[in-house]
Structure formats: C-alpha cells, structure tokens
Coordinates of C-alpha atoms in Angstrom, one line a residue:
Chain E
K1 CA 41.6 -227.4 -174.2
A2 CA 37.9 -229.0 -174.2
G3 CA 38.5 -232.3 -173.3
V4 CA 36.7 -235.3 -174.2
T5 CA 31.9 -234.8 -174.0
Q6 CA 30.0 -237.6 -173.7
T7 CA 26.2 -237.7 -173.7
P8 CA 23.9 -238.0 -172.3
R9 CA 25.7 -238.8 -169.1
Y10 CA 22.6 -241.4 -167.4
L11 CA 20.4 -242.7 -169.2
I12 CA 17.3 -245.2 -168.3
K13 CA 16.1 -247.6 -171.0
T14 CA 13.9 -250.9 -170.7
R15 CA 14.7 -254.1 -172.2
G16 CA 14.1 -254.1 -176.6
Q17 CA 14.3 -250.8 -176.7
Q18 CA 17.9 -248.9 -178.8
V19 CA 20.1 -246.6 -177.6
T20 CA 22.6 -244.0 -179.2
L21 CA 25.6 -242.4 -177.3
S22 CA 27.5 -239.5 -178.3
C23 CA 31.1 -238.8 -178.1
S24 CA 32.9 -235.7 -179.0
P25 CA 36.6 -236.5 -179.1
I26 CA 39.7 -233.2 -178.7
S27 CA 39.6 -231.3 -181.3
G28 CA 42.5 -233.1 -183.6
H29 CA 42.5 -235.9 -182.6
R30 CA 41.0 -238.7 -185.6
S31 CA 41.3 -241.7 -183.2
V32 CA 38.4 -242.6 -181.1
S33 CA 37.6 -245.7 -178.8
W34 CA 34.8 -246.7 -177.0
Y35 CA 35.1 -249.8 -173.5
Q36 CA 32.8 -251.2 -171.3
Q37 CA 33.4 -250.9 -168.1
T38 CA 30.8 -253.3 -165.7
P39 CA 31.7 -255.2 -161.9
G40 CA 31.8 -257.9 -163.5
Q41 CA 33.8 -258.0 -166.2
G42 CA 35.7 -255.1 -166.3
L43 CA 36.8 -252.7 -168.7
Q44 CA 36.2 -253.7 -172.0
F45 CA 37.1 -252.5 -175.4
L46 CA 34.1 -252.2 -178.1
F47 CA 35.7 -251.0 -180.6
E48 CA 38.0 -248.1 -182.2
Y49 CA 37.9 -245.8 -184.9
F50 CA 39.8 -244.0 -187.1
S51 CA 39.1 -241.2 -190.2
E52 CA 35.6 -242.7 -190.4
T53 CA 36.7 -246.7 -190.6
Q54 CA 36.2 -249.4 -187.8
R55 CA 40.0 -250.6 -187.2
N56 CA 39.1 -253.5 -184.4
K57 CA 36.1 -254.6 -183.2
G58 CA 35.9 -256.2 -179.4
N59 CA 34.3 -259.2 -178.0
F60 CA 30.6 -258.1 -178.9
P61 CA 27.2 -258.7 -180.3
G62 CA 25.9 -256.9 -184.1
R63 CA 23.4 -255.6 -181.8
F64 CA 26.3 -252.8 -180.9
S65 CA 27.6 -250.9 -183.0
G66 CA 29.4 -247.7 -184.1
R67 CA 30.3 -244.7 -186.7
Q68 CA 32.5 -242.1 -187.0
F69 CA 32.3 -238.3 -188.3
S70 CA 34.4 -236.3 -191.1
N71 CA 34.9 -233.9 -187.3
S72 CA 35.3 -237.5 -185.6
R73 CA 32.4 -237.2 -183.4
S74 CA 31.3 -240.9 -183.0
E75 CA 28.0 -243.1 -181.8
M76 CA 27.7 -245.8 -180.4
N77 CA 24.0 -247.8 -180.8
V78 CA 23.3 -250.8 -179.0
S79 CA 20.2 -252.2 -180.4
T80 CA 17.5 -255.4 -178.5
L81 CA 18.4 -253.8 -174.8
E82 CA 18.8 -256.3 -172.6
L83 CA 19.9 -256.0 -168.7
G84 CA 23.4 -256.9 -168.8
D85 CA 24.0 -254.4 -171.4
S86 CA 23.3 -252.2 -168.2
A87 CA 27.5 -250.1 -167.8
L88 CA 29.4 -247.7 -167.4
Y89 CA 30.2 -246.7 -171.4
L90 CA 33.5 -245.1 -171.9
C91 CA 34.9 -242.8 -175.1
A92 CA 39.1 -242.2 -175.1
S93 CA 40.7 -240.1 -178.0
S94 CA 43.9 -240.1 -179.3
H95 CA 45.7 -238.9 -181.9
A96 CA 48.0 -241.5 -182.5
G97 CA 47.5 -243.9 -178.9
E98 CA 50.8 -244.1 -178.9
F99 CA 51.0 -240.9 -176.2
G100 CA 48.0 -242.9 -174.4
Y101 CA 44.4 -241.5 -174.2
T102 CA 41.7 -239.4 -172.7
F103 CA 38.7 -240.9 -171.6
G104 CA 35.2 -239.2 -171.3
S105 CA 33.4 -238.7 -167.7
G106 CA 31.5 -241.6 -169.2
T107 CA 27.6 -242.3 -169.7
R108 CA 25.9 -244.6 -167.2
L109 CA 23.9 -246.6 -168.3
T110 CA 20.5 -248.7 -167.0
V111 CA 18.8 -251.7 -169.1
V112 CA 15.9 -252.4 -166.7
Chain K
S1 CA 41.3 -263.4 -173.0
Q2 CA 44.5 -260.6 -173.1
Q3 CA 43.3 -258.9 -170.0
G4 CA 46.0 -258.3 -167.6
E5 CA 46.3 -258.8 -164.2
E6 CA 46.1 -256.8 -160.7
D7 CA 47.6 -257.2 -157.0
P8 CA 46.7 -256.1 -154.9
Q9 CA 42.7 -255.8 -156.0
A10 CA 42.7 -253.6 -152.5
L11 CA 44.7 -251.7 -150.9
S12 CA 45.2 -249.2 -147.6
I13 CA 47.5 -247.2 -146.2
Q14 CA 48.0 -244.5 -144.2
E15 CA 48.9 -240.9 -146.0
G16 CA 52.6 -240.5 -146.2
E17 CA 53.3 -243.9 -147.5
N18 CA 54.2 -245.8 -150.2
A19 CA 51.8 -247.1 -152.3
T20 CA 52.8 -249.9 -155.2
M21 CA 51.1 -252.0 -157.4
N22 CA 51.1 -255.1 -159.8
C23 CA 50.6 -255.8 -163.1
S24 CA 50.2 -258.8 -164.7
Y25 CA 49.7 -258.9 -168.7
K26 CA 49.8 -261.8 -170.9
T27 CA 50.7 -260.6 -174.9
S28 CA 53.3 -259.1 -176.3
I29 CA 53.0 -255.1 -176.0
N30 CA 53.9 -251.8 -178.0
N31 CA 53.6 -250.3 -174.4
L32 CA 51.7 -250.2 -171.5
Q33 CA 49.7 -247.5 -169.4
W34 CA 48.5 -246.8 -166.0
Y35 CA 45.2 -245.6 -165.6
R36 CA 43.4 -243.6 -162.6
Q37 CA 39.4 -244.2 -161.9
N38 CA 38.3 -241.8 -159.4
S39 CA 33.8 -243.5 -158.2
G40 CA 33.1 -244.9 -161.7
R41 CA 34.1 -241.7 -163.6
G42 CA 36.2 -241.5 -166.5
L43 CA 39.5 -242.4 -167.2
V44 CA 42.8 -240.4 -166.1
H45 CA 45.8 -241.4 -168.3
L46 CA 48.6 -241.2 -166.0
I47 CA 52.0 -242.2 -167.4
L48 CA 53.4 -244.4 -170.8
I49 CA 55.9 -246.9 -171.1
R50 CA 57.5 -248.1 -174.0
S51 CA 58.4 -251.8 -174.2
N52 CA 61.9 -250.0 -174.8
E53 CA 61.8 -248.9 -171.5
R54 CA 62.4 -250.3 -168.4
E55 CA 61.6 -247.2 -165.2
K56 CA 59.5 -243.7 -166.3
H57 CA 58.9 -241.2 -163.6
S58 CA 56.3 -238.8 -163.5
G59 CA 56.1 -236.4 -160.6
R60 CA 55.1 -238.7 -157.0
L61 CA 55.3 -241.9 -159.7
R62 CA 57.2 -244.0 -160.3
V63 CA 56.8 -247.1 -163.1
T64 CA 58.8 -250.4 -164.5
L65 CA 58.2 -253.5 -166.9
D66 CA 59.7 -256.1 -167.0
T67 CA 58.5 -257.4 -170.4
S68 CA 60.3 -260.9 -170.0
K69 CA 58.1 -261.6 -166.4
K70 CA 55.4 -259.7 -168.9
S71 CA 54.6 -257.5 -166.0
S72 CA 54.5 -253.2 -165.1
S73 CA 54.8 -251.7 -161.4
L74 CA 53.4 -248.3 -160.3
L75 CA 54.7 -246.3 -156.8
I76 CA 53.1 -243.9 -155.5
T77 CA 55.6 -242.0 -153.4
A78 CA 54.3 -239.5 -150.4
S79 CA 50.5 -240.8 -150.6
R80 CA 47.4 -238.3 -150.0
A81 CA 44.6 -238.8 -149.7
A82 CA 43.3 -237.3 -152.6
D83 CA 45.5 -240.5 -155.2
T84 CA 42.6 -243.4 -153.5
A85 CA 41.2 -243.8 -156.5
S86 CA 41.6 -247.7 -158.8
Y87 CA 44.5 -247.7 -160.7
F88 CA 44.3 -249.5 -164.1
C89 CA 47.0 -251.2 -166.2
A90 CA 46.3 -251.3 -169.5
T91 CA 49.1 -252.8 -172.2
D92 CA 48.8 -251.8 -176.0
P93 CA 49.3 -254.7 -177.9
T94 CA 51.7 -254.4 -181.1
G95 CA 48.9 -253.1 -183.8
A96 CA 46.1 -253.6 -182.0
N97 CA 44.5 -250.1 -181.9
N98 CA 43.2 -250.9 -178.4
L99 CA 44.0 -250.8 -175.1
F100 CA 43.3 -254.2 -172.6
F101 CA 42.7 -253.6 -168.9
G102 CA 44.2 -255.2 -165.8
T103 CA 41.7 -255.9 -163.0
G104 CA 42.3 -252.7 -161.5
T105 CA 43.4 -251.8 -157.4
R106 CA 41.3 -249.9 -155.0
L107 CA 43.5 -247.6 -153.0
T108 CA 42.6 -245.9 -150.5
V109 CA 44.7 -242.9 -149.1
I110 CA 43.8 -242.7 -144.4
P111 CA 44.1 -238.8 -143.4

C-alpha cells in the first residue's frame, strides 16, 4: 500500500516568486491536511480538505492557499514568497481522522 | 494558541533504559496522538488515545491521558538507539478536523 507522496522533496525559490506543492494521499483517504514546520514556530496547521472542500483553515495569510481534486490529490500554493516561508511543508492524509494521520516525507522549501 | 507543550525539551538516556515524555494541552479534546519524527523527515503516527481512555499500550509504548489535568505521557520501555528521534504530541480538539502539535521532545538513546 503506497504511502503519502509529496513532490517535490526539495525546492529553492526566490523572494516574490510563487510555488506549488503536491500531495497524493493514501488510496481511499479523503481527508488531506497541510502543516508548516519551522524551528521557531514548530508544527502549524495550514488547512484541511475533505472531498474537495476546505473544512478548516489555520492562521496563515491569504498568500497560502490550497485545493483538492476529485481523486483526493491536493496542492498548496504560496504566492509572493517571503524569506520566512522557508520551512518543511508536510501533508497528511486520513480516512476519517479518528485513527490518526499518515504523513508524507515533506517538501523542504528554501526561499532566498 | 492551542499548541501544547512537551517536557522535557530534550532527553538523553542509555540504551535499555526507559524514556518518559510529558505533554500538556489547553483545550478539550476528542483524542490525543503521539508522533515520531526522524531528522526533519515526515511524522510517523505512534499511538492514538481517545478522551474517554486513560491508558493505552502498543508494543514498547505506553500512553496515559489525564483529561482533568489536560496532560498525557508517553513511556518508551527498553529503549534502543533506533528510538532516537523527536517525539510530538498532537491534540485533536472536538470537531476541529486538524491537529495541534506540541513543541516536541528530542530523545537521544546512547548505544
């Protein structure tokens, strides 16, 4: 059974650019969540999608957005990148959240 | 912020010893989960304990939950060098559909 797949693994972008990260959940999982991990702020919730609908959103500026497709794959987009957006972005999928989440290996984004 | 706190921030023990990590949180919860992270990679789900449970075991792991004190502990028995990692507790507040993570405990097991 394939796990959660995140692409790309590493990314270097310049301030002001935009970036799109991709997440393929475990087959059958309809909930996909995104988290940002930084040394200073730790793990912070970005948003959660279920059946193509955003059900919950964390406290991040509007530059952070996401979407989910009919096959449950999800993308998140960050526009007008800032140095502070450098982080490990983690995607997690679950069947219903009641049994825990399966995380991908993450995308390490560096903004220069 | 609903983020929890873990104690200690770092823990270093000898192989074979037990390791105990504590987590405190702020709001009511549906369940509490523990995750392990190796060297900035993805998180691995270890165990989930529901709000109406007080203790749960999984292999060498034992988790307790005290909802009156809003705290949980993770005990790893007979530790191994491969247990070296960061451990995070995460709360799932009722109806929130997302996880609030603690600050993590960095565990080092010395062979």
